[in-house]
Every structure is written in C-alpha cells, then in structure tokens.
Amino acid sequence: MSNLPESLAGRTVAVLGGTGPQGRGLARRFAAAGLPVVIGSRSAERAAEAAATLAEAVGGTVTGADNAGAAAAGDIVVVAVPWDGHPELLTSLADVLAGKIVVDCVNPLGFDKQGAYALPVEEGSAAQQAQGILAESTVVGAFHNVSAVLLEDPEVASVDTDVLVLGDVREATDLVQDLAATIPGVRGVYGGRLRNAHQVEALTANLISVNRRYKAHAGIRVTDI
C-alpha cells in the first residue's frame, strides 16, 4: 500500500467492462498495486463473480457491481467496454460520472479476413466521443495499446510497455500517468491533447498485426525520455 503515489491515496478505481479481457487485466494490476477496485459489468452477478475470483488471486479490496453502481463508486473510472456499446453506456451514465476523471481505453476497430483496422469515428476518436457525451467529466485517453494477455497473466511480473496518456487537463493526465505506473514495468507518458487520441487508438490495429505475424504481445516504448 505504501508504494502508491500520494496522488492516488484514498482513490477507488472503477473498471466499466471489467469482466472483459482488457478490463479484467487492468483491474488485476490495479488491485495488486493496492488500489481499491470496483469491477463493473452489465450483469452485477457476473461482476461480483469476477471480483471474488480476483480478490482471491491477488488480495486487496475488489468488489463488483453493475456498470452504473461501479461508476458511482469510482473516483477514477476506466471505460473498457466494447466500441459498439460505447456511446449508449456513457450517455446513460453521464450524470453519475459528472465531476470524475474518466479514463477511456476503447479502440474503435473492425476485423475482417485481412485483420484489424481502425474504424472512422465522427467525433475523431472514442476519447473525443466520450468527452462530448460527458461534458461534466474530465476524459483522459490511456491504456489503448496494452496487451490484455500480459495484464492477465499472473506469471508476468513486469509488463514491458509505455502507456500514452492523452488529455486536456494537466492535473488529470498527471494522475493517470501515476495510475499507469502502478503496473510493474509500465510508464505513463504524456502523448498530447485529447484531439490526438485517434492515432493512438488506431495504432492498436498495427500492434494486432505485429502480434499475428510474430506470435507476440507487442507494446510500445518511447525513446529519449
């Protein structure tokens, strides 16, 4: 617990879509770091099951709720839901998320026989769509390019990657960089304003292509900083 940065002291992290691979993986790492975690899901029952399994595996304070309950409980709320349900869910939770830091890690991707590709988003990116819907929240884009497989694997002690953190409010991006750094091996790197989220979300398609070709779980590292 004492290893947590002061900025995260007393803060609860909620993960919406916390029963999917990415959400589960992030929840596992945050709980292992000593953060209280609330797993959100469309089904409160599934969320509670996932939370109990995770608490048993890593210890710490892990609870489950439906997405609305998790959103209400979190000081920092991570959105890790499928792209196709993204606008509807956030619209339904706009009031609950008011005043909170919302970390969007959703990648608008399509898949066909040629592999993964970036989908066009009217607002520019999933993160910008989120900020448009959540006018009373501070949206930060982060955790787009982190392998769920590595996050979930208890044998992987250190996840070798940087996390690009995007947003328009310095205090919020600093906080999310601190959050990223609670995962062993991970460094949070400021990656620009929210308007630059599109290419970070889209880069996931390139990483999926790398992974398929090289049978890897590729991440990214930023040099010279």
PDB file of C-alpha atoms in Angstrom:
ATOM      1  CA  MET A   1       0.000   0.000   0.000  1.00  0.00           C
ATOM      2  CA  SER A   2       2.789   2.423   0.873  1.00  0.00           C
ATOM      3  CA  ASN A   3       4.142   2.141  -2.680  1.00  0.00           C
ATOM      4  CA  LEU A   4       1.162   4.024  -4.098  1.00  0.00           C
ATOM      5  CA  PRO A   5       1.899   7.615  -5.111  1.00  0.00           C
ATOM      6  CA  GLU A   6       0.339  10.266  -2.923  1.00  0.00           C
ATOM      7  CA  SER A   7      -1.908  11.377  -5.800  1.00  0.00           C
ATOM      8  CA  LEU A   8      -3.735   8.017  -5.687  1.00  0.00           C
ATOM      9  CA  ALA A   9      -4.108   7.770  -1.898  1.00  0.00           C
ATOM     10  CA  GLY A  10      -7.709   7.138  -0.898  1.00  0.00           C
ATOM     11  CA  ARG A  11      -8.931   6.834  -4.508  1.00  0.00           C
ATOM     12  CA  THR A  12     -11.056   3.973  -5.752  1.00  0.00           C
ATOM     13  CA  VAL A  13     -10.713   2.814  -9.361  1.00  0.00           C
ATOM     14  CA  ALA A  14     -13.819   1.512 -11.120  1.00  0.00           C
ATOM     15  CA  VAL A  15     -13.461  -0.500 -14.338  1.00  0.00           C
ATOM     16  CA  LEU A  16     -16.536  -0.473 -16.582  1.00  0.00           C
ATOM     17  CA  GLY A  17     -16.476  -3.561 -18.767  1.00  0.00           C
ATOM     18  CA  GLY A  18     -14.338  -5.139 -16.073  1.00  0.00           C
ATOM     19  CA  THR A  19     -15.355  -8.692 -16.979  1.00  0.00           C
ATOM     20  CA  GLY A  20     -13.848  -8.412 -20.495  1.00  0.00           C
ATOM     21  CA  PRO A  21     -10.164  -9.277 -21.067  1.00  0.00           C
ATOM     22  CA  GLN A  22      -8.787  -5.708 -21.031  1.00  0.00           C
ATOM     23  CA  GLY A  23     -10.905  -4.611 -18.081  1.00  0.00           C
ATOM     24  CA  ARG A  24     -10.111  -7.755 -16.113  1.00  0.00           C
ATOM     25  CA  GLY A  25      -6.399  -7.353 -16.801  1.00  0.00           C
ATOM     26  CA  LEU A  26      -6.305  -3.720 -15.701  1.00  0.00           C
ATOM     27  CA  ALA A  27      -8.411  -4.484 -12.607  1.00  0.00           C
ATOM     28  CA  ARG A  28      -5.992  -7.285 -11.674  1.00  0.00           C
ATOM     29  CA  ARG A  29      -2.959  -4.986 -11.882  1.00  0.00           C
ATOM     30  CA  PHE A  30      -4.590  -2.082 -10.022  1.00  0.00           C
ATOM     31  CA  ALA A  31      -5.790  -4.389  -7.235  1.00  0.00           C
ATOM     32  CA  ALA A  32      -2.338  -5.995  -6.979  1.00  0.00           C
ATOM     33  CA  ALA A  33      -0.858  -2.496  -6.574  1.00  0.00           C
ATOM     34  CA  GLY A  34      -3.086  -1.913  -3.535  1.00  0.00           C
ATOM     35  CA  LEU A  35      -5.811   0.240  -5.086  1.00  0.00           C
ATOM     36  CA  PRO A  36      -9.437  -0.447  -4.114  1.00  0.00           C
ATOM     37  CA  VAL A  37     -11.098  -1.680  -7.328  1.00  0.00           C
ATOM     38  CA  VAL A  38     -14.746  -1.953  -8.352  1.00  0.00           C
ATOM     39  CA  ILE A  39     -15.458  -4.165 -11.351  1.00  0.00           C
ATOM     40  CA  GLY A  40     -18.445  -3.067 -13.412  1.00  0.00           C
ATOM     41  CA  SER A  41     -20.412  -5.161 -15.874  1.00  0.00           C
ATOM     42  CA  ARG A  42     -23.845  -5.183 -17.495  1.00  0.00           C
ATOM     43  CA  SER A  43     -24.563  -8.023 -15.066  1.00  0.00           C
ATOM     44  CA  ALA A  44     -23.970  -7.266 -11.384  1.00  0.00           C
ATOM     45  CA  GLU A  45     -23.807 -11.027 -10.783  1.00  0.00           C
ATOM     46  CA  ARG A  46     -21.002 -11.527 -13.318  1.00  0.00           C
ATOM     47  CA  ALA A  47     -19.160  -8.530 -11.864  1.00  0.00           C
ATOM     48  CA  ALA A  48     -19.406  -9.951  -8.350  1.00  0.00           C
ATOM     49  CA  GLU A  49     -18.100 -13.340  -9.533  1.00  0.00           C
ATOM     50  CA  ALA A  50     -15.154 -11.713 -11.335  1.00  0.00           C
ATOM     51  CA  ALA A  51     -14.406  -9.568  -8.270  1.00  0.00           C
ATOM     52  CA  ALA A  52     -14.425 -12.573  -5.928  1.00  0.00           C
ATOM     53  CA  THR A  53     -12.098 -14.510  -8.243  1.00  0.00           C
ATOM     54  CA  LEU A  54      -9.734 -11.543  -8.497  1.00  0.00           C
ATOM     55  CA  ALA A  55      -9.729 -10.823  -4.757  1.00  0.00           C
ATOM     56  CA  GLU A  56      -8.814 -14.451  -4.127  1.00  0.00           C
ATOM     57  CA  ALA A  57      -5.996 -14.306  -6.695  1.00  0.00           C
ATOM     58  CA  VAL A  58      -4.306 -11.029  -5.744  1.00  0.00           C
ATOM     59  CA  GLY A  59      -5.817  -9.970  -2.434  1.00  0.00           C
ATOM     60  CA  GLY A  60      -6.816  -6.373  -1.902  1.00  0.00           C
ATOM     61  CA  THR A  61     -10.222  -4.760  -1.946  1.00  0.00           C
ATOM     62  CA  VAL A  62     -12.130  -5.850  -5.042  1.00  0.00           C
ATOM     63  CA  THR A  63     -15.898  -5.569  -5.351  1.00  0.00           C
ATOM     64  CA  GLY A  64     -18.373  -5.938  -8.204  1.00  0.00           C
ATOM     65  CA  ALA A  65     -21.451  -4.012  -9.318  1.00  0.00           C
ATOM     66  CA  ASP A  66     -23.409  -3.222 -12.436  1.00  0.00           C
ATOM     67  CA  ASN A  67     -21.792  -0.520 -14.574  1.00  0.00           C
ATOM     68  CA  ALA A  68     -23.887   2.256 -13.004  1.00  0.00           C
ATOM     69  CA  GLY A  69     -23.016   1.129  -9.477  1.00  0.00           C
ATOM     70  CA  ALA A  70     -19.329   0.869 -10.353  1.00  0.00           C
ATOM     71  CA  ALA A  71     -19.373   4.324 -11.984  1.00  0.00           C
ATOM     72  CA  ALA A  72     -20.894   5.773  -8.827  1.00  0.00           C
ATOM     73  CA  ALA A  73     -18.308   4.075  -6.584  1.00  0.00           C
ATOM     74  CA  GLY A  74     -15.183   5.060  -8.525  1.00  0.00           C
ATOM     75  CA  ASP A  75     -13.141   8.248  -8.119  1.00  0.00           C
ATOM     76  CA  ILE A  76     -11.291   7.299 -11.315  1.00  0.00           C
ATOM     77  CA  VAL A  77     -13.462   5.402 -13.789  1.00  0.00           C
ATOM     78  CA  VAL A  78     -11.837   3.314 -16.526  1.00  0.00           C
ATOM     79  CA  VAL A  79     -14.002   2.615 -19.588  1.00  0.00           C
ATOM     80  CA  ALA A  80     -13.063  -0.735 -21.158  1.00  0.00           C
ATOM     81  CA  VAL A  81     -16.318  -1.654 -22.885  1.00  0.00           C
ATOM     82  CA  PRO A  82     -16.737  -2.831 -26.495  1.00  0.00           C
ATOM     83  CA  TRP A  83     -16.796   0.013 -29.022  1.00  0.00           C
ATOM     84  CA  ASP A  84     -20.286  -0.785 -30.288  1.00  0.00           C
ATOM     85  CA  GLY A  85     -21.847  -0.098 -26.882  1.00  0.00           C
ATOM     86  CA  HIS A  86     -19.641   2.890 -26.006  1.00  0.00           C
ATOM     87  CA  PRO A  87     -21.903   5.910 -26.700  1.00  0.00           C
ATOM     88  CA  GLU A  88     -25.052   4.324 -25.230  1.00  0.00           C
ATOM     89  CA  LEU A  89     -23.358   3.335 -21.977  1.00  0.00           C
ATOM     90  CA  LEU A  90     -21.685   6.710 -21.454  1.00  0.00           C
ATOM     91  CA  THR A  91     -24.882   8.596 -22.267  1.00  0.00           C
ATOM     92  CA  SER A  92     -26.733   6.547 -19.643  1.00  0.00           C
ATOM     93  CA  LEU A  93     -24.022   7.271 -17.034  1.00  0.00           C
ATOM     94  CA  ALA A  94     -23.342  10.957 -17.784  1.00  0.00           C
ATOM     95  CA  ASP A  95     -24.958  12.185 -14.544  1.00  0.00           C
ATOM     96  CA  VAL A  96     -23.198   9.576 -12.387  1.00  0.00           C
ATOM     97  CA  LEU A  97     -19.810  10.357 -13.962  1.00  0.00           C
ATOM     98  CA  ALA A  98     -20.088  14.142 -13.517  1.00  0.00           C
ATOM     99  CA  GLY A  99     -17.052  15.559 -11.707  1.00  0.00           C
ATOM    100  CA  LYS A 100     -14.981  12.386 -12.113  1.00  0.00           C
ATOM    101  CA  ILE A 101     -11.876  11.535 -14.102  1.00  0.00           C
ATOM    102  CA  VAL A 102     -12.892   9.087 -16.818  1.00  0.00           C
ATOM    103  CA  VAL A 103     -10.117   7.069 -18.473  1.00  0.00           C
ATOM    104  CA  ASP A 104     -11.183   5.837 -21.903  1.00  0.00           C
ATOM    105  CA  CYS A 105      -9.208   2.930 -23.353  1.00  0.00           C
ATOM    106  CA  VAL A 106     -11.678   1.870 -26.043  1.00  0.00           C
ATOM    107  CA  ASN A 107     -10.306   1.148 -29.522  1.00  0.00           C
ATOM    108  CA  PRO A 108     -12.749   1.609 -32.435  1.00  0.00           C
ATOM    109  CA  LEU A 109     -11.599  -1.341 -34.534  1.00  0.00           C
ATOM    110  CA  GLY A 110     -13.092  -3.563 -37.197  1.00  0.00           C
ATOM    111  CA  PHE A 111     -11.930  -7.035 -38.168  1.00  0.00           C
ATOM    112  CA  ASP A 112     -12.112  -8.880 -41.485  1.00  0.00           C
ATOM    113  CA  LYS A 113     -10.083 -11.556 -43.317  1.00  0.00           C
ATOM    114  CA  GLN A 114      -7.178  -9.125 -43.644  1.00  0.00           C
ATOM    115  CA  GLY A 115      -7.062  -8.497 -39.900  1.00  0.00           C
ATOM    116  CA  ALA A 116      -7.760  -5.483 -37.691  1.00  0.00           C
ATOM    117  CA  TYR A 117      -8.310  -1.959 -38.987  1.00  0.00           C
ATOM    118  CA  ALA A 118      -9.292   1.399 -37.488  1.00  0.00           C
ATOM    119  CA  LEU A 119     -12.902   2.500 -37.853  1.00  0.00           C
ATOM    120  CA  PRO A 120     -13.774   6.111 -38.633  1.00  0.00           C
ATOM    121  CA  VAL A 121     -15.306   7.951 -35.671  1.00  0.00           C
ATOM    122  CA  GLU A 122     -17.437  11.013 -36.300  1.00  0.00           C
ATOM    123  CA  GLU A 123     -16.051  12.859 -33.261  1.00  0.00           C
ATOM    124  CA  GLY A 124     -12.464  11.938 -34.196  1.00  0.00           C
ATOM    125  CA  SER A 125     -11.835   9.208 -31.609  1.00  0.00           C
ATOM    126  CA  ALA A 126     -13.512   7.201 -28.868  1.00  0.00           C
ATOM    127  CA  ALA A 127     -11.939   9.525 -26.283  1.00  0.00           C
ATOM    128  CA  GLN A 128     -13.336  12.628 -28.007  1.00  0.00           C
ATOM    129  CA  GLN A 129     -16.733  10.973 -28.293  1.00  0.00           C
ATOM    130  CA  ALA A 130     -16.587  10.280 -24.552  1.00  0.00           C
ATOM    131  CA  GLN A 131     -15.701  13.893 -23.740  1.00  0.00           C
ATOM    132  CA  GLY A 132     -18.536  15.104 -25.962  1.00  0.00           C
ATOM    133  CA  ILE A 133     -21.026  12.953 -24.070  1.00  0.00           C
ATOM    134  CA  LEU A 134     -19.518  13.523 -20.616  1.00  0.00           C
ATOM    135  CA  ALA A 135     -19.455  17.318 -20.580  1.00  0.00           C
ATOM    136  CA  GLU A 136     -19.169  17.422 -16.766  1.00  0.00           C
ATOM    137  CA  SER A 137     -16.343  14.852 -16.565  1.00  0.00           C
ATOM    138  CA  THR A 138     -12.637  15.074 -17.368  1.00  0.00           C
ATOM    139  CA  VAL A 139     -11.826  12.460 -20.000  1.00  0.00           C
ATOM    140  CA  VAL A 140      -8.307  11.086 -20.405  1.00  0.00           C
ATOM    141  CA  GLY A 141      -7.302   8.555 -23.072  1.00  0.00           C
ATOM    142  CA  ALA A 142      -4.918   5.797 -21.909  1.00  0.00           C
ATOM    143  CA  PHE A 143      -4.192   2.028 -21.850  1.00  0.00           C
ATOM    144  CA  HIS A 144      -5.140   1.570 -25.540  1.00  0.00           C
ATOM    145  CA  ASN A 145      -2.095  -0.422 -26.555  1.00  0.00           C
ATOM    146  CA  VAL A 146      -1.514  -2.698 -23.547  1.00  0.00           C
ATOM    147  CA  SER A 147      -1.810  -6.444 -24.100  1.00  0.00           C
ATOM    148  CA  ALA A 148      -4.710  -7.911 -22.118  1.00  0.00           C
ATOM    149  CA  VAL A 149      -2.928 -11.281 -22.239  1.00  0.00           C
ATOM    150  CA  LEU A 150       0.098  -9.888 -20.404  1.00  0.00           C
ATOM    151  CA  LEU A 151      -2.032  -7.933 -17.919  1.00  0.00           C
ATOM    152  CA  GLU A 152      -3.990 -11.058 -17.016  1.00  0.00           C
ATOM    153  CA  ASP A 153      -1.050 -13.457 -16.814  1.00  0.00           C
ATOM    154  CA  PRO A 154      -0.016 -13.926 -13.167  1.00  0.00           C
ATOM    155  CA  GLU A 155       3.366 -15.270 -14.378  1.00  0.00           C
ATOM    156  CA  VAL A 156       4.200 -11.908 -15.996  1.00  0.00           C
ATOM    157  CA  ALA A 157       5.798  -9.949 -13.174  1.00  0.00           C
ATOM    158  CA  SER A 158       6.636  -6.898 -15.295  1.00  0.00           C
ATOM    159  CA  VAL A 159       4.691  -5.606 -18.315  1.00  0.00           C
ATOM    160  CA  ASP A 160       7.253  -4.131 -20.703  1.00  0.00           C
ATOM    161  CA  THR A 161       5.441  -1.147 -22.230  1.00  0.00           C
ATOM    162  CA  ASP A 162       4.785   2.564 -22.084  1.00  0.00           C
ATOM    163  CA  VAL A 163       1.226   3.900 -21.901  1.00  0.00           C
ATOM    164  CA  LEU A 164       0.461   7.041 -23.893  1.00  0.00           C
ATOM    165  CA  VAL A 165      -1.789   9.321 -21.834  1.00  0.00           C
ATOM    166  CA  LEU A 166      -3.847  11.955 -23.659  1.00  0.00           C
ATOM    167  CA  GLY A 167      -5.943  14.777 -22.273  1.00  0.00           C
ATOM    168  CA  ASP A 168      -6.557  18.481 -21.964  1.00  0.00           C
ATOM    169  CA  VAL A 169      -6.214  18.881 -18.168  1.00  0.00           C
ATOM    170  CA  ARG A 170      -2.671  18.559 -16.830  1.00  0.00           C
ATOM    171  CA  GLU A 171      -3.719  17.500 -13.335  1.00  0.00           C
ATOM    172  CA  ALA A 172      -5.793  14.656 -14.793  1.00  0.00           C
ATOM    173  CA  THR A 173      -3.115  13.399 -17.212  1.00  0.00           C
ATOM    174  CA  ASP A 174      -0.528  13.500 -14.403  1.00  0.00           C
ATOM    175  CA  LEU A 175      -2.836  11.407 -12.237  1.00  0.00           C
ATOM    176  CA  VAL A 176      -3.411   8.821 -14.980  1.00  0.00           C
ATOM    177  CA  GLN A 177       0.348   8.648 -15.612  1.00  0.00           C
ATOM    178  CA  ASP A 178       0.687   7.801 -11.908  1.00  0.00           C
ATOM    179  CA  LEU A 179      -2.064   5.194 -12.302  1.00  0.00           C
ATOM    180  CA  ALA A 180      -0.236   3.599 -15.241  1.00  0.00           C
ATOM    181  CA  ALA A 181       2.969   3.462 -13.212  1.00  0.00           C
ATOM    182  CA  THR A 182       1.311   1.299 -10.540  1.00  0.00           C
ATOM    183  CA  ILE A 183       1.610  -1.582 -13.058  1.00  0.00           C
ATOM    184  CA  PRO A 184       5.149  -3.042 -12.763  1.00  0.00           C
ATOM    185  CA  GLY A 185       7.214  -2.274 -15.869  1.00  0.00           C
ATOM    186  CA  VAL A 186       4.760   0.306 -17.193  1.00  0.00           C
ATOM    187  CA  ARG A 187       5.476   4.003 -17.611  1.00  0.00           C
ATOM    188  CA  GLY A 188       2.810   6.627 -18.282  1.00  0.00           C
ATOM    189  CA  VAL A 189       3.937   9.073 -20.975  1.00  0.00           C
ATOM    190  CA  TYR A 190       2.046  12.243 -21.853  1.00  0.00           C
ATOM    191  CA  GLY A 191       1.032  11.854 -25.500  1.00  0.00           C
ATOM    192  CA  GLY A 192      -0.749  15.097 -26.309  1.00  0.00           C
ATOM    193  CA  ARG A 193      -4.185  16.620 -26.187  1.00  0.00           C
ATOM    194  CA  LEU A 194      -7.370  14.604 -26.496  1.00  0.00           C
ATOM    195  CA  ARG A 195      -7.624  15.587 -30.168  1.00  0.00           C
ATOM    196  CA  ASN A 196      -4.576  13.352 -30.749  1.00  0.00           C
ATOM    197  CA  ALA A 197      -6.251  10.220 -29.397  1.00  0.00           C
ATOM    198  CA  HIS A 198      -7.302   8.900 -32.812  1.00  0.00           C
ATOM    199  CA  GLN A 199      -3.881   7.668 -33.891  1.00  0.00           C
ATOM    200  CA  VAL A 200      -3.187   6.082 -30.504  1.00  0.00           C
ATOM    201  CA  GLU A 201      -6.475   4.164 -30.669  1.00  0.00           C
ATOM    202  CA  ALA A 202      -5.802   3.233 -34.307  1.00  0.00           C
ATOM    203  CA  LEU A 203      -2.248   2.049 -33.508  1.00  0.00           C
ATOM    204  CA  THR A 204      -3.798  -0.939 -31.756  1.00  0.00           C
ATOM    205  CA  ALA A 205      -4.664  -2.317 -35.213  1.00  0.00           C
ATOM    206  CA  ASN A 206      -0.960  -2.172 -36.126  1.00  0.00           C
ATOM    207  CA  LEU A 207       0.017  -3.908 -32.885  1.00  0.00           C
ATOM    208  CA  ILE A 208      -2.536  -6.666 -33.526  1.00  0.00           C
ATOM    209  CA  SER A 209      -0.913  -7.139 -36.951  1.00  0.00           C
ATOM    210  CA  VAL A 210       2.535  -7.321 -35.302  1.00  0.00           C
ATOM    211  CA  ASN A 211       1.230  -9.878 -32.807  1.00  0.00           C
ATOM    212  CA  ARG A 212      -0.254 -12.082 -35.515  1.00  0.00           C
ATOM    213  CA  ARG A 213       2.899 -12.063 -37.626  1.00  0.00           C
ATOM    214  CA  TYR A 214       5.405 -12.536 -34.802  1.00  0.00           C
ATOM    215  CA  LYS A 215       3.245 -14.506 -32.339  1.00  0.00           C
ATOM    216  CA  ALA A 216       3.930 -11.830 -29.729  1.00  0.00           C
ATOM    217  CA  HIS A 217       2.162  -9.496 -27.292  1.00  0.00           C
ATOM    218  CA  ALA A 218       3.716  -6.295 -28.589  1.00  0.00           C
ATOM    219  CA  GLY A 219       3.716  -2.999 -26.726  1.00  0.00           C
ATOM    220  CA  ILE A 220       5.339   0.333 -27.429  1.00  0.00           C
ATOM    221  CA  ARG A 221       8.263   2.176 -25.843  1.00  0.00           C
ATOM    222  CA  VAL A 222       9.015   5.879 -26.282  1.00  0.00           C
ATOM    223  CA  THR A 223      12.740   6.658 -26.561  1.00  0.00           C
ATOM    224  CA  ASP A 224      14.850   9.527 -25.192  1.00  0.00           C
ATOM    225  CA  ILE A 225      12.717  10.458 -22.197  1.00  0.00           C
TER     226      ILE A 225
END
